[in-house]
Amino acid sequence: MTEMQVTAAPGVPQVLTAREFDAPRELVYRAFTEPDLLVQWLGPRRYTMTVDRFDLRDGGTWRYVHSDDAGNAFGFHGVFHGEASPDGMVQTFEFEGAPGNVQMDTVTFEESGGKTTVRTNSVFQSVEARDAMVNAGMAGGMSEGYERLEDLLAKLIANA
Amino acid sequence: MTEMQVTAAPGVPQVLTAREFDAPRELVYRAFTEPDLLVQWLGPRRYTMTVDRFDLRDGGTWRYVHSDDAGNAFGFHGVFHGEASPDGMVQTFEFEGAPGNVQMDTVTFEESGGKTTVRTNSVFQSVEARDAMVNAGMAGGMSEGYERLEDLLAKLIANA
């Protein structure tokens, strides 16, 4: 299985990740931008994801909730910036449990030889805010979500 | 005259500034959030500023244009994040001449002894994007705007 690469340099309020998927770019982009697909992979397996809003246009807002069997629910929301395309997308990200903290994410999709590399670039308001997100399990949650995405993409390709 | 302090550390996609004003925080906050005041100080003196949109609420958008006598016009827009207050405000910032580049700004206002220190924290998607903005004269434009703000605040206090 392909591993997710993570870079979180000391003193820099940024986290970079890269992960290759065995799928064409158009399909990976669909999995990032169609709510019906997004809920099937984004985040750890223990959460059920519900999308409240997903207005994929410049200035449009999104919101989703992760719920677990114990009754916990975690809300996240943000705003899309610019026109999303299979080249990439830019959006802000706020965890509603930590109001006032805003993260800005740039995601790009690069296809080569039928495989697609997804790169994420998250910038934070401070190194402290970055470290808080890293310590909250950001990379582990993303990595588990990407394992689910790999399975979803394989299923979509098999059923195409 | 108080100087604006600027920090742009090597390898970090961030610019920090700090500048003290001889005015109470509520007044400085008004100058940042009331379009009629904003157009009187934001940016270099050679531009006339027009505010198209200024919807100061969580998820609301703003847009303004800087025009000069030679017929040049430069548009900027972004989105407010969270509830703005005299404690501070968070907003994204995009120069329409460089689409796809998004900057995220956090501004805070601290009052002490009747003076207010304005701190800005701008994070960028990359060090290259940060350096492009710095090389385009970001600090000079801000600093000149702050000189105009100092004059405006003095006038508002004198006329109060």
PDB file of C-alpha atoms in Angstrom:
ATOM      1  CA  MET A   1       0.000   0.000   0.000  1.00  0.00           C
ATOM      2  CA  THR A   2       1.226   3.501  -0.831  1.00  0.00           C
ATOM      3  CA  GLU A   3       2.206   5.525   2.214  1.00  0.00           C
ATOM      4  CA  MET A   4       1.203   9.136   2.755  1.00  0.00           C
ATOM      5  CA  GLN A   5       4.228  11.417   3.013  1.00  0.00           C
ATOM      6  CA  VAL A   6       3.997  14.191   5.603  1.00  0.00           C
ATOM      7  CA  THR A   7       6.206  17.262   5.988  1.00  0.00           C
ATOM      8  CA  ALA A   8       5.801  19.522   9.019  1.00  0.00           C
ATOM      9  CA  ALA A   9       9.023  21.512   9.274  1.00  0.00           C
ATOM     10  CA  PRO A  10      10.026  23.048  12.634  1.00  0.00           C
ATOM     11  CA  GLY A  11       9.072  26.717  12.920  1.00  0.00           C
ATOM     12  CA  VAL A  12       6.928  26.752   9.772  1.00  0.00           C
ATOM     13  CA  PRO A  13       3.112  27.005  10.145  1.00  0.00           C
ATOM     14  CA  GLN A  14       2.476  24.531   7.350  1.00  0.00           C
ATOM     15  CA  VAL A  15       1.842  20.832   6.757  1.00  0.00           C
ATOM     16  CA  LEU A  16       2.490  19.243   3.354  1.00  0.00           C
ATOM     17  CA  THR A  17       1.318  15.778   2.386  1.00  0.00           C
ATOM     18  CA  ALA A  18       1.580  13.644  -0.736  1.00  0.00           C
ATOM     19  CA  ARG A  19      -0.099  10.338  -1.557  1.00  0.00           C
ATOM     20  CA  GLU A  20      -0.354   8.361  -4.791  1.00  0.00           C
ATOM     21  CA  PHE A  21      -3.539   6.595  -5.885  1.00  0.00           C
ATOM     22  CA  ASP A  22      -3.924   3.965  -8.571  1.00  0.00           C
ATOM     23  CA  ALA A  23      -6.677   5.849 -10.394  1.00  0.00           C
ATOM     24  CA  PRO A  24      -7.049   8.531 -13.050  1.00  0.00           C
ATOM     25  CA  ARG A  25      -7.164  12.143 -11.951  1.00  0.00           C
ATOM     26  CA  GLU A  26     -10.752  12.755 -13.022  1.00  0.00           C
ATOM     27  CA  LEU A  27     -11.954   9.986 -10.732  1.00  0.00           C
ATOM     28  CA  VAL A  28      -9.889  11.169  -7.767  1.00  0.00           C
ATOM     29  CA  TYR A  29     -11.210  14.697  -8.310  1.00  0.00           C
ATOM     30  CA  ARG A  30     -14.778  13.369  -8.287  1.00  0.00           C
ATOM     31  CA  ALA A  31     -14.106  11.640  -4.961  1.00  0.00           C
ATOM     32  CA  PHE A  32     -12.998  15.002  -3.506  1.00  0.00           C
ATOM     33  CA  THR A  33     -15.880  17.038  -4.910  1.00  0.00           C
ATOM     34  CA  GLU A  34     -18.998  14.848  -4.947  1.00  0.00           C
ATOM     35  CA  PRO A  35     -20.548  14.694  -1.469  1.00  0.00           C
ATOM     36  CA  ASP A  36     -21.965  11.194  -2.101  1.00  0.00           C
ATOM     37  CA  LEU A  37     -18.418   9.942  -2.632  1.00  0.00           C
ATOM     38  CA  LEU A  38     -16.755  12.172  -0.036  1.00  0.00           C
ATOM     39  CA  VAL A  39     -18.780  10.700   2.845  1.00  0.00           C
ATOM     40  CA  GLN A  40     -17.506   7.250   1.913  1.00  0.00           C
ATOM     41  CA  TRP A  41     -13.852   7.995   2.637  1.00  0.00           C
ATOM     42  CA  LEU A  42     -13.048  11.316   4.349  1.00  0.00           C
ATOM     43  CA  GLY A  43     -11.652  10.795   7.849  1.00  0.00           C
ATOM     44  CA  PRO A  44     -11.260   7.868  10.219  1.00  0.00           C
ATOM     45  CA  ARG A  45     -13.469   4.780   9.819  1.00  0.00           C
ATOM     46  CA  ARG A  46     -15.030   5.194  13.261  1.00  0.00           C
ATOM     47  CA  TYR A  47     -16.944   8.311  12.161  1.00  0.00           C
ATOM     48  CA  THR A  48     -20.095   8.597  10.115  1.00  0.00           C
ATOM     49  CA  MET A  49     -19.875  11.674   7.935  1.00  0.00           C
ATOM     50  CA  THR A  50     -22.818  13.902   7.026  1.00  0.00           C
ATOM     51  CA  VAL A  51     -22.455  16.779   4.562  1.00  0.00           C
ATOM     52  CA  ASP A  52     -24.603  19.813   5.470  1.00  0.00           C
ATOM     53  CA  ARG A  53     -23.411  22.159   2.741  1.00  0.00           C
ATOM     54  CA  PHE A  54     -21.080  21.738  -0.216  1.00  0.00           C
ATOM     55  CA  ASP A  55     -21.404  24.737  -2.498  1.00  0.00           C
ATOM     56  CA  LEU A  56     -18.402  24.178  -4.780  1.00  0.00           C
ATOM     57  CA  ARG A  57     -17.927  27.627  -6.278  1.00  0.00           C
ATOM     58  CA  ASP A  58     -15.710  30.641  -5.585  1.00  0.00           C
ATOM     59  CA  GLY A  59     -16.891  31.952  -2.205  1.00  0.00           C
ATOM     60  CA  GLY A  60     -19.235  28.998  -1.620  1.00  0.00           C
ATOM     61  CA  THR A  61     -19.300  27.374   1.806  1.00  0.00           C
ATOM     62  CA  TRP A  62     -19.072  23.785   2.940  1.00  0.00           C
ATOM     63  CA  ARG A  63     -19.855  22.063   6.253  1.00  0.00           C
ATOM     64  CA  TYR A  64     -19.746  18.477   7.411  1.00  0.00           C
ATOM     65  CA  VAL A  65     -20.144  16.604  10.674  1.00  0.00           C
ATOM     66  CA  HIS A  66     -18.298  13.517  11.881  1.00  0.00           C
ATOM     67  CA  SER A  67     -20.334  11.453  14.368  1.00  0.00           C
ATOM     68  CA  ASP A  68     -19.406   8.337  16.311  1.00  0.00           C
ATOM     69  CA  ASP A  69     -21.435   5.592  18.002  1.00  0.00           C
ATOM     70  CA  ALA A  70     -20.897   7.153  21.439  1.00  0.00           C
ATOM     71  CA  GLY A  71     -22.916  10.214  20.423  1.00  0.00           C
ATOM     72  CA  ASN A  72     -19.989  12.552  19.826  1.00  0.00           C
ATOM     73  CA  ALA A  73     -20.300  14.908  16.867  1.00  0.00           C
ATOM     74  CA  PHE A  74     -17.593  17.152  15.423  1.00  0.00           C
ATOM     75  CA  GLY A  75     -18.446  19.909  12.976  1.00  0.00           C
ATOM     76  CA  PHE A  76     -16.122  21.410  10.375  1.00  0.00           C
ATOM     77  CA  HIS A  77     -16.762  24.166   7.872  1.00  0.00           C
ATOM     78  CA  GLY A  78     -15.007  26.475   5.443  1.00  0.00           C
ATOM     79  CA  VAL A  79     -15.153  28.400   2.199  1.00  0.00           C
ATOM     80  CA  PHE A  80     -14.025  27.467  -1.305  1.00  0.00           C
ATOM     81  CA  HIS A  81     -11.647  29.969  -2.915  1.00  0.00           C
ATOM     82  CA  GLY A  82     -11.403  30.216  -6.684  1.00  0.00           C
ATOM     83  CA  GLU A  83     -12.726  27.732  -9.215  1.00  0.00           C
ATOM     84  CA  ALA A  84     -12.071  24.109  -8.284  1.00  0.00           C
ATOM     85  CA  SER A  85     -10.850  21.895 -11.142  1.00  0.00           C
ATOM     86  CA  PRO A  86      -8.985  18.600 -11.575  1.00  0.00           C
ATOM     87  CA  ASP A  87      -5.829  20.735 -11.354  1.00  0.00           C
ATOM     88  CA  GLY A  88      -6.648  21.624  -7.782  1.00  0.00           C
ATOM     89  CA  MET A  89      -8.786  23.422  -5.271  1.00  0.00           C
ATOM     90  CA  VAL A  90      -8.329  25.902  -2.409  1.00  0.00           C
ATOM     91  CA  GLN A  91     -10.494  25.984   0.682  1.00  0.00           C
ATOM     92  CA  THR A  92     -10.406  27.198   4.258  1.00  0.00           C
ATOM     93  CA  PHE A  93     -11.031  24.736   7.085  1.00  0.00           C
ATOM     94  CA  GLU A  94     -12.292  25.410  10.590  1.00  0.00           C
ATOM     95  CA  PHE A  95     -12.920  22.882  13.354  1.00  0.00           C
ATOM     96  CA  GLU A  96     -15.959  24.168  15.205  1.00  0.00           C
ATOM     97  CA  GLY A  97     -14.488  22.968  18.510  1.00  0.00           C
ATOM     98  CA  ALA A  98     -11.683  25.523  18.147  1.00  0.00           C
ATOM     99  CA  PRO A  99     -13.360  28.700  16.882  1.00  0.00           C
ATOM    100  CA  GLY A 100     -11.089  31.450  15.597  1.00  0.00           C
ATOM    101  CA  ASN A 101      -8.561  28.984  14.215  1.00  0.00           C
ATOM    102  CA  VAL A 102      -8.604  28.927  10.443  1.00  0.00           C
ATOM    103  CA  GLN A 103      -6.494  26.690   8.247  1.00  0.00           C
ATOM    104  CA  MET A 104      -6.115  27.181   4.493  1.00  0.00           C
ATOM    105  CA  ASP A 105      -5.770  24.089   2.328  1.00  0.00           C
ATOM    106  CA  THR A 106      -4.578  23.817  -1.259  1.00  0.00           C
ATOM    107  CA  VAL A 107      -5.055  20.395  -2.869  1.00  0.00           C
ATOM    108  CA  THR A 108      -3.549  19.466  -6.230  1.00  0.00           C
ATOM    109  CA  PHE A 109      -4.022  16.387  -8.413  1.00  0.00           C
ATOM    110  CA  GLU A 110      -1.222  15.231 -10.736  1.00  0.00           C
ATOM    111  CA  GLU A 111      -1.684  12.269 -13.066  1.00  0.00           C
ATOM    112  CA  SER A 112       1.194  10.223 -14.445  1.00  0.00           C
ATOM    113  CA  GLY A 113       0.964   6.772 -16.030  1.00  0.00           C
ATOM    114  CA  GLY A 114      -2.639   6.315 -14.938  1.00  0.00           C
ATOM    115  CA  LYS A 115      -1.818   7.071 -11.282  1.00  0.00           C
ATOM    116  CA  THR A 116      -2.685  10.270  -9.481  1.00  0.00           C
ATOM    117  CA  THR A 117      -0.667  12.010  -6.787  1.00  0.00           C
ATOM    118  CA  VAL A 118      -2.717  14.081  -4.377  1.00  0.00           C
ATOM    119  CA  ARG A 119      -0.744  16.811  -2.626  1.00  0.00           C
ATOM    120  CA  THR A 120      -2.167  18.875   0.219  1.00  0.00           C
ATOM    121  CA  ASN A 121      -0.700  22.120   1.500  1.00  0.00           C
ATOM    122  CA  SER A 122      -2.199  23.378   4.763  1.00  0.00           C
ATOM    123  CA  VAL A 123      -1.124  26.698   6.196  1.00  0.00           C
ATOM    124  CA  PHE A 124      -2.013  27.812   9.713  1.00  0.00           C
ATOM    125  CA  GLN A 125      -2.102  31.121  11.574  1.00  0.00           C
ATOM    126  CA  SER A 126       0.826  30.067  13.762  1.00  0.00           C
ATOM    127  CA  VAL A 127       3.207  27.207  14.425  1.00  0.00           C
ATOM    128  CA  GLU A 128       1.273  26.631  17.677  1.00  0.00           C
ATOM    129  CA  ALA A 129      -1.976  26.215  15.734  1.00  0.00           C
ATOM    130  CA  ARG A 130      -0.214  23.883  13.302  1.00  0.00           C
ATOM    131  CA  ASP A 131       1.212  21.803  16.131  1.00  0.00           C
ATOM    132  CA  ALA A 132      -2.178  21.617  17.855  1.00  0.00           C
ATOM    133  CA  MET A 133      -3.702  20.189  14.683  1.00  0.00           C
ATOM    134  CA  VAL A 134      -0.814  17.754  14.200  1.00  0.00           C
ATOM    135  CA  ASN A 135      -1.070  16.634  17.831  1.00  0.00           C
ATOM    136  CA  ALA A 136      -4.829  16.150  17.433  1.00  0.00           C
ATOM    137  CA  GLY A 137      -4.044  13.404  14.932  1.00  0.00           C
ATOM    138  CA  MET A 138      -4.327  15.259  11.635  1.00  0.00           C
ATOM    139  CA  ALA A 139      -1.952  12.986   9.733  1.00  0.00           C
ATOM    140  CA  GLY A 140      -3.370   9.764  11.154  1.00  0.00           C
ATOM    141  CA  GLY A 141      -6.909  10.802  10.278  1.00  0.00           C
ATOM    142  CA  MET A 142      -5.908  11.803   6.767  1.00  0.00           C
ATOM    143  CA  SER A 143      -3.910   8.640   6.255  1.00  0.00           C
ATOM    144  CA  GLU A 144      -6.805   6.431   7.366  1.00  0.00           C
ATOM    145  CA  GLY A 145      -9.149   8.393   5.114  1.00  0.00           C
ATOM    146  CA  TYR A 146      -6.771   7.866   2.199  1.00  0.00           C
ATOM    147  CA  GLU A 147      -6.800   4.099   2.812  1.00  0.00           C
ATOM    148  CA  ARG A 148     -10.576   4.244   2.545  1.00  0.00           C
ATOM    149  CA  LEU A 149     -10.262   6.389  -0.586  1.00  0.00           C
ATOM    150  CA  GLU A 150      -7.953   3.819  -2.162  1.00  0.00           C
ATOM    151  CA  ASP A 151     -10.588   1.140  -1.557  1.00  0.00           C
ATOM    152  CA  LEU A 152     -13.377   3.363  -2.873  1.00  0.00           C
ATOM    153  CA  LEU A 153     -11.446   4.208  -6.047  1.00  0.00           C
ATOM    154  CA  ALA A 154     -10.742   0.511  -6.701  1.00  0.00           C
ATOM    155  CA  LYS A 155     -14.453  -0.249  -6.277  1.00  0.00           C
ATOM    156  CA  LEU A 156     -15.464   2.575  -8.600  1.00  0.00           C
ATOM    157  CA  ILE A 157     -12.990   1.395 -11.240  1.00  0.00           C
ATOM    158  CA  ALA A 158     -14.146  -2.235 -10.914  1.00  0.00           C
ATOM    159  CA  ASN A 159     -17.794  -1.189 -11.292  1.00  0.00           C
ATOM    160  CA  ALA A 160     -17.209   1.261 -14.152  1.00  0.00           C
TER     161      ALA A 160
ATOM    162  CA  MET B   1       6.016  58.942  13.868  1.00  0.00           C
ATOM    163  CA  THR B   2       5.600  55.313  14.908  1.00  0.00           C
ATOM    164  CA  GLU B   3       7.262  52.867  12.520  1.00  0.00           C
ATOM    165  CA  MET B   4       5.604  49.674  11.300  1.00  0.00           C
ATOM    166  CA  GLN B   5       7.576  46.599  12.321  1.00  0.00           C
ATOM    167  CA  VAL B   6       7.761  43.832   9.708  1.00  0.00           C
ATOM    168  CA  THR B   7       8.865  40.218  10.180  1.00  0.00           C
ATOM    169  CA  ALA B   8       9.284  37.955   7.147  1.00  0.00           C
ATOM    170  CA  ALA B   9      11.501  35.088   8.293  1.00  0.00           C
ATOM    171  CA  PRO B  10      13.436  33.086   5.676  1.00  0.00           C
ATOM    172  CA  GLY B  11      11.692  29.847   4.705  1.00  0.00           C
ATOM    173  CA  VAL B  12       8.412  30.693   6.462  1.00  0.00           C
ATOM    174  CA  PRO B  13       5.344  31.543   4.321  1.00  0.00           C
ATOM    175  CA  GLN B  14       4.237  34.307   6.681  1.00  0.00           C
ATOM    176  CA  VAL B  15       4.528  38.065   7.191  1.00  0.00           C
ATOM    177  CA  LEU B  16       3.958  39.641  10.604  1.00  0.00           C
ATOM    178  CA  THR B  17       3.550  43.373  11.163  1.00  0.00           C
ATOM    179  CA  ALA B  18       2.940  45.553  14.216  1.00  0.00           C
ATOM    180  CA  ARG B  19       2.151  49.264  14.395  1.00  0.00           C
ATOM    181  CA  GLU B  20       1.009  51.459  17.281  1.00  0.00           C
ATOM    182  CA  PHE B  21      -1.630  54.166  16.878  1.00  0.00           C
ATOM    183  CA  ASP B  22      -2.415  56.986  19.267  1.00  0.00           C
ATOM    184  CA  ALA B  23      -6.119  56.158  19.440  1.00  0.00           C
ATOM    185  CA  PRO B  24      -8.476  53.908  21.406  1.00  0.00           C
ATOM    186  CA  ARG B  25      -9.128  50.428  20.112  1.00  0.00           C
ATOM    187  CA  GLU B  26     -12.822  51.008  19.326  1.00  0.00           C
ATOM    188  CA  LEU B  27     -11.910  53.831  16.954  1.00  0.00           C
ATOM    189  CA  VAL B  28      -9.156  51.854  15.224  1.00  0.00           C
ATOM    190  CA  TYR B  29     -11.553  48.938  14.814  1.00  0.00           C
ATOM    191  CA  ARG B  30     -14.120  51.260  13.215  1.00  0.00           C
ATOM    192  CA  ALA B  31     -11.481  52.451  10.746  1.00  0.00           C
ATOM    193  CA  PHE B  32     -10.878  48.812   9.729  1.00  0.00           C
ATOM    194  CA  THR B  33     -14.542  47.833   9.457  1.00  0.00           C
ATOM    195  CA  GLU B  34     -16.512  50.856   8.195  1.00  0.00           C
ATOM    196  CA  PRO B  35     -16.123  51.209   4.414  1.00  0.00           C
ATOM    197  CA  ASP B  36     -16.564  55.010   4.579  1.00  0.00           C
ATOM    198  CA  LEU B  37     -13.479  55.174   6.806  1.00  0.00           C
ATOM    199  CA  LEU B  38     -11.554  52.351   5.128  1.00  0.00           C
ATOM    200  CA  VAL B  39     -11.442  54.129   1.761  1.00  0.00           C
ATOM    201  CA  GLN B  40      -9.798  57.116   3.441  1.00  0.00           C
ATOM    202  CA  TRP B  41      -6.644  55.275   4.460  1.00  0.00           C
ATOM    203  CA  LEU B  42      -6.150  51.741   3.046  1.00  0.00           C
ATOM    204  CA  GLY B  43      -3.214  51.561   0.663  1.00  0.00           C
ATOM    205  CA  PRO B  44      -0.893  54.046  -1.013  1.00  0.00           C
ATOM    206  CA  ARG B  45      -1.993  57.677  -1.461  1.00  0.00           C
ATOM    207  CA  ARG B  46      -1.812  57.502  -5.260  1.00  0.00           C
ATOM    208  CA  TYR B  47      -4.850  55.193  -5.432  1.00  0.00           C
ATOM    209  CA  THR B  48      -8.509  55.999  -5.105  1.00  0.00           C
ATOM    210  CA  MET B  49     -10.273  53.173  -3.324  1.00  0.00           C
ATOM    211  CA  THR B  50     -13.808  51.991  -4.061  1.00  0.00           C
ATOM    212  CA  VAL B  51     -15.520  49.329  -1.936  1.00  0.00           C
ATOM    213  CA  ASP B  52     -17.779  47.019  -3.976  1.00  0.00           C
ATOM    214  CA  ARG B  53     -18.764  44.623  -1.195  1.00  0.00           C
ATOM    215  CA  PHE B  54     -18.079  44.570   2.526  1.00  0.00           C
ATOM    216  CA  ASP B  55     -20.305  41.973   4.165  1.00  0.00           C
ATOM    217  CA  LEU B  56     -18.692  41.790   7.613  1.00  0.00           C
ATOM    218  CA  ARG B  57     -20.040  38.469   8.915  1.00  0.00           C
ATOM    219  CA  ASP B  58     -18.779  34.899   9.102  1.00  0.00           C
ATOM    220  CA  GLY B  59     -18.559  33.755   5.469  1.00  0.00           C
ATOM    221  CA  GLY B  60     -19.362  37.214   4.083  1.00  0.00           C
ATOM    222  CA  THR B  61     -17.332  38.513   1.158  1.00  0.00           C
ATOM    223  CA  TRP B  62     -15.532  41.798   0.544  1.00  0.00           C
ATOM    224  CA  ARG B  63     -14.126  43.397  -2.613  1.00  0.00           C
ATOM    225  CA  TYR B  64     -12.437  46.704  -3.308  1.00  0.00           C
ATOM    226  CA  VAL B  65     -10.680  48.353  -6.232  1.00  0.00           C
ATOM    227  CA  HIS B  66      -7.654  50.641  -6.193  1.00  0.00           C
ATOM    228  CA  SER B  67      -7.573  53.038  -9.196  1.00  0.00           C
ATOM    229  CA  ASP B  68      -4.975  55.578 -10.245  1.00  0.00           C
ATOM    230  CA  ASP B  69      -5.070  58.677 -12.458  1.00  0.00           C
ATOM    231  CA  ALA B  70      -3.484  56.772 -15.368  1.00  0.00           C
ATOM    232  CA  GLY B  71      -6.553  54.509 -15.637  1.00  0.00           C
ATOM    233  CA  ASN B  72      -5.073  51.459 -13.925  1.00  0.00           C
ATOM    234  CA  ALA B  73      -7.403  49.530 -11.633  1.00  0.00           C
ATOM    235  CA  PHE B  74      -6.482  46.707  -9.274  1.00  0.00           C
ATOM    236  CA  GLY B  75      -9.176  44.516  -7.715  1.00  0.00           C
ATOM    237  CA  PHE B  76      -8.906  42.594  -4.451  1.00  0.00           C
ATOM    238  CA  HIS B  77     -11.422  40.337  -2.745  1.00  0.00           C
ATOM    239  CA  GLY B  78     -11.791  37.825   0.033  1.00  0.00           C
ATOM    240  CA  VAL B  79     -13.991  36.265   2.676  1.00  0.00           C
ATOM    241  CA  PHE B  80     -14.420  37.090   6.367  1.00  0.00           C
ATOM    242  CA  HIS B  81     -13.946  34.120   8.698  1.00  0.00           C
ATOM    243  CA  GLY B  82     -15.584  34.094  12.113  1.00  0.00           C
ATOM    244  CA  GLU B  83     -17.133  37.056  13.903  1.00  0.00           C
ATOM    245  CA  ALA B  84     -15.063  40.230  13.665  1.00  0.00           C
ATOM    246  CA  SER B  85     -14.721  42.184  16.928  1.00  0.00           C
ATOM    247  CA  PRO B  86     -12.405  44.797  18.439  1.00  0.00           C
ATOM    248  CA  ASP B  87     -10.304  41.809  19.559  1.00  0.00           C
ATOM    249  CA  GLY B  88      -9.571  40.942  15.964  1.00  0.00           C
ATOM    250  CA  MET B  89     -10.700  39.678  12.605  1.00  0.00           C
ATOM    251  CA  VAL B  90      -9.736  36.965  10.111  1.00  0.00           C
ATOM    252  CA  GLN B  91     -10.109  37.301   6.375  1.00  0.00           C
ATOM    253  CA  THR B  92      -8.726  35.849   3.175  1.00  0.00           C
ATOM    254  CA  PHE B  93      -7.186  38.154   0.590  1.00  0.00           C
ATOM    255  CA  GLU B  94      -6.800  37.629  -3.158  1.00  0.00           C
ATOM    256  CA  PHE B  95      -5.278  40.016  -5.690  1.00  0.00           C
ATOM    257  CA  GLU B  96      -7.315  39.551  -8.836  1.00  0.00           C
ATOM    258  CA  GLY B  97      -4.189  40.005 -10.952  1.00  0.00           C
ATOM    259  CA  ALA B  98      -2.777  36.771  -9.512  1.00  0.00           C
ATOM    260  CA  PRO B  99      -5.720  34.326  -9.444  1.00  0.00           C
ATOM    261  CA  GLY B 100      -5.254  31.135  -7.451  1.00  0.00           C
ATOM    262  CA  ASN B 101      -3.050  32.841  -4.868  1.00  0.00           C
ATOM    263  CA  VAL B 102      -4.844  33.183  -1.564  1.00  0.00           C
ATOM    264  CA  GLN B 103      -3.453  34.858   1.524  1.00  0.00           C
ATOM    265  CA  MET B 104      -5.051  34.559   4.980  1.00  0.00           C
ATOM    266  CA  ASP B 105      -4.839  37.568   7.278  1.00  0.00           C
ATOM    267  CA  THR B 106      -5.445  37.746  11.014  1.00  0.00           C
ATOM    268  CA  VAL B 107      -5.582  41.258  12.473  1.00  0.00           C
ATOM    269  CA  THR B 108      -5.623  41.946  16.209  1.00  0.00           C
ATOM    270  CA  PHE B 109      -6.113  45.177  18.139  1.00  0.00           C
ATOM    271  CA  GLU B 110      -4.545  45.626  21.587  1.00  0.00           C
ATOM    272  CA  GLU B 111      -5.135  48.748  23.649  1.00  0.00           C
ATOM    273  CA  SER B 112      -2.762  49.953  26.370  1.00  0.00           C
ATOM    274  CA  GLY B 113      -2.669  53.417  27.919  1.00  0.00           C
ATOM    275  CA  GLY B 114      -5.023  54.846  25.309  1.00  0.00           C
ATOM    276  CA  LYS B 115      -2.857  53.625  22.409  1.00  0.00           C
ATOM    277  CA  THR B 116      -3.680  50.690  20.170  1.00  0.00           C
ATOM    278  CA  THR B 117      -1.263  48.240  18.615  1.00  0.00           C
ATOM    279  CA  VAL B 118      -2.457  46.686  15.372  1.00  0.00           C
ATOM    280  CA  ARG B 119      -0.815  43.369  14.543  1.00  0.00           C
ATOM    281  CA  THR B 120      -1.279  41.614  11.219  1.00  0.00           C
ATOM    282  CA  ASN B 121      -0.430  37.989  10.524  1.00  0.00           C
ATOM    283  CA  SER B 122      -0.522  37.007   6.855  1.00  0.00           C
ATOM    284  CA  VAL B 123       0.055  33.400   5.836  1.00  0.00           C
ATOM    285  CA  PHE B 124       0.636  32.356   2.244  1.00  0.00           C
ATOM    286  CA  GLN B 125       0.441  29.090   0.313  1.00  0.00           C
ATOM    287  CA  SER B 126       4.212  29.056  -0.152  1.00  0.00           C
ATOM    288  CA  VAL B 127       7.367  31.018   0.593  1.00  0.00           C
ATOM    289  CA  GLU B 128       7.452  31.899  -3.123  1.00  0.00           C
ATOM    290  CA  ALA B 129       3.951  33.410  -2.916  1.00  0.00           C
ATOM    291  CA  ARG B 130       4.977  35.288   0.229  1.00  0.00           C
ATOM    292  CA  ASP B 131       8.110  36.634  -1.446  1.00  0.00           C
ATOM    293  CA  ALA B 132       6.141  37.693  -4.543  1.00  0.00           C
ATOM    294  CA  MET B 133       3.812  39.729  -2.355  1.00  0.00           C
ATOM    295  CA  VAL B 134       6.711  41.230  -0.385  1.00  0.00           C
ATOM    296  CA  ASN B 135       8.537  42.093  -3.628  1.00  0.00           C
ATOM    297  CA  ALA B 136       5.357  43.701  -5.001  1.00  0.00           C
ATOM    298  CA  GLY B 137       5.670  46.277  -2.222  1.00  0.00           C
ATOM    299  CA  MET B 138       3.338  44.847   0.417  1.00  0.00           C
ATOM    300  CA  ALA B 139       5.108  46.452   3.375  1.00  0.00           C
ATOM    301  CA  GLY B 140       5.544  49.831   1.703  1.00  0.00           C
ATOM    302  CA  GLY B 141       1.885  49.962   0.737  1.00  0.00           C
ATOM    303  CA  MET B 142       0.777  48.973   4.220  1.00  0.00           C
ATOM    304  CA  SER B 143       3.141  51.419   5.856  1.00  0.00           C
ATOM    305  CA  GLU B 144       1.914  54.305   3.694  1.00  0.00           C
ATOM    306  CA  GLY B 145      -1.675  53.309   4.428  1.00  0.00           C
ATOM    307  CA  TYR B 146      -0.909  53.312   8.146  1.00  0.00           C
ATOM    308  CA  GLU B 147       0.475  56.867   7.891  1.00  0.00           C
ATOM    309  CA  ARG B 148      -2.839  57.881   6.345  1.00  0.00           C
ATOM    310  CA  LEU B 149      -4.680  55.960   9.089  1.00  0.00           C
ATOM    311  CA  GLU B 150      -2.725  57.834  11.753  1.00  0.00           C
ATOM    312  CA  ASP B 151      -3.833  61.148  10.195  1.00  0.00           C
ATOM    313  CA  LEU B 152      -7.432  59.952   9.886  1.00  0.00           C
ATOM    314  CA  LEU B 153      -7.577  58.818  13.514  1.00  0.00           C
ATOM    315  CA  ALA B 154      -6.194  62.167  14.693  1.00  0.00           C
ATOM    316  CA  LYS B 155      -8.839  63.966  12.643  1.00  0.00           C
ATOM    317  CA  LEU B 156     -11.639  61.757  14.000  1.00  0.00           C
ATOM    318  CA  ILE B 157     -10.463  62.341  17.582  1.00  0.00           C
ATOM    319  CA  ALA B 158     -10.195  66.115  17.028  1.00  0.00           C
ATOM    320  CA  ASN B 159     -13.709  66.264  15.575  1.00  0.00           C
ATOM    321  CA  ALA B 160     -15.290  63.960  18.169  1.00  0.00           C
TER     322      ALA B 160
END
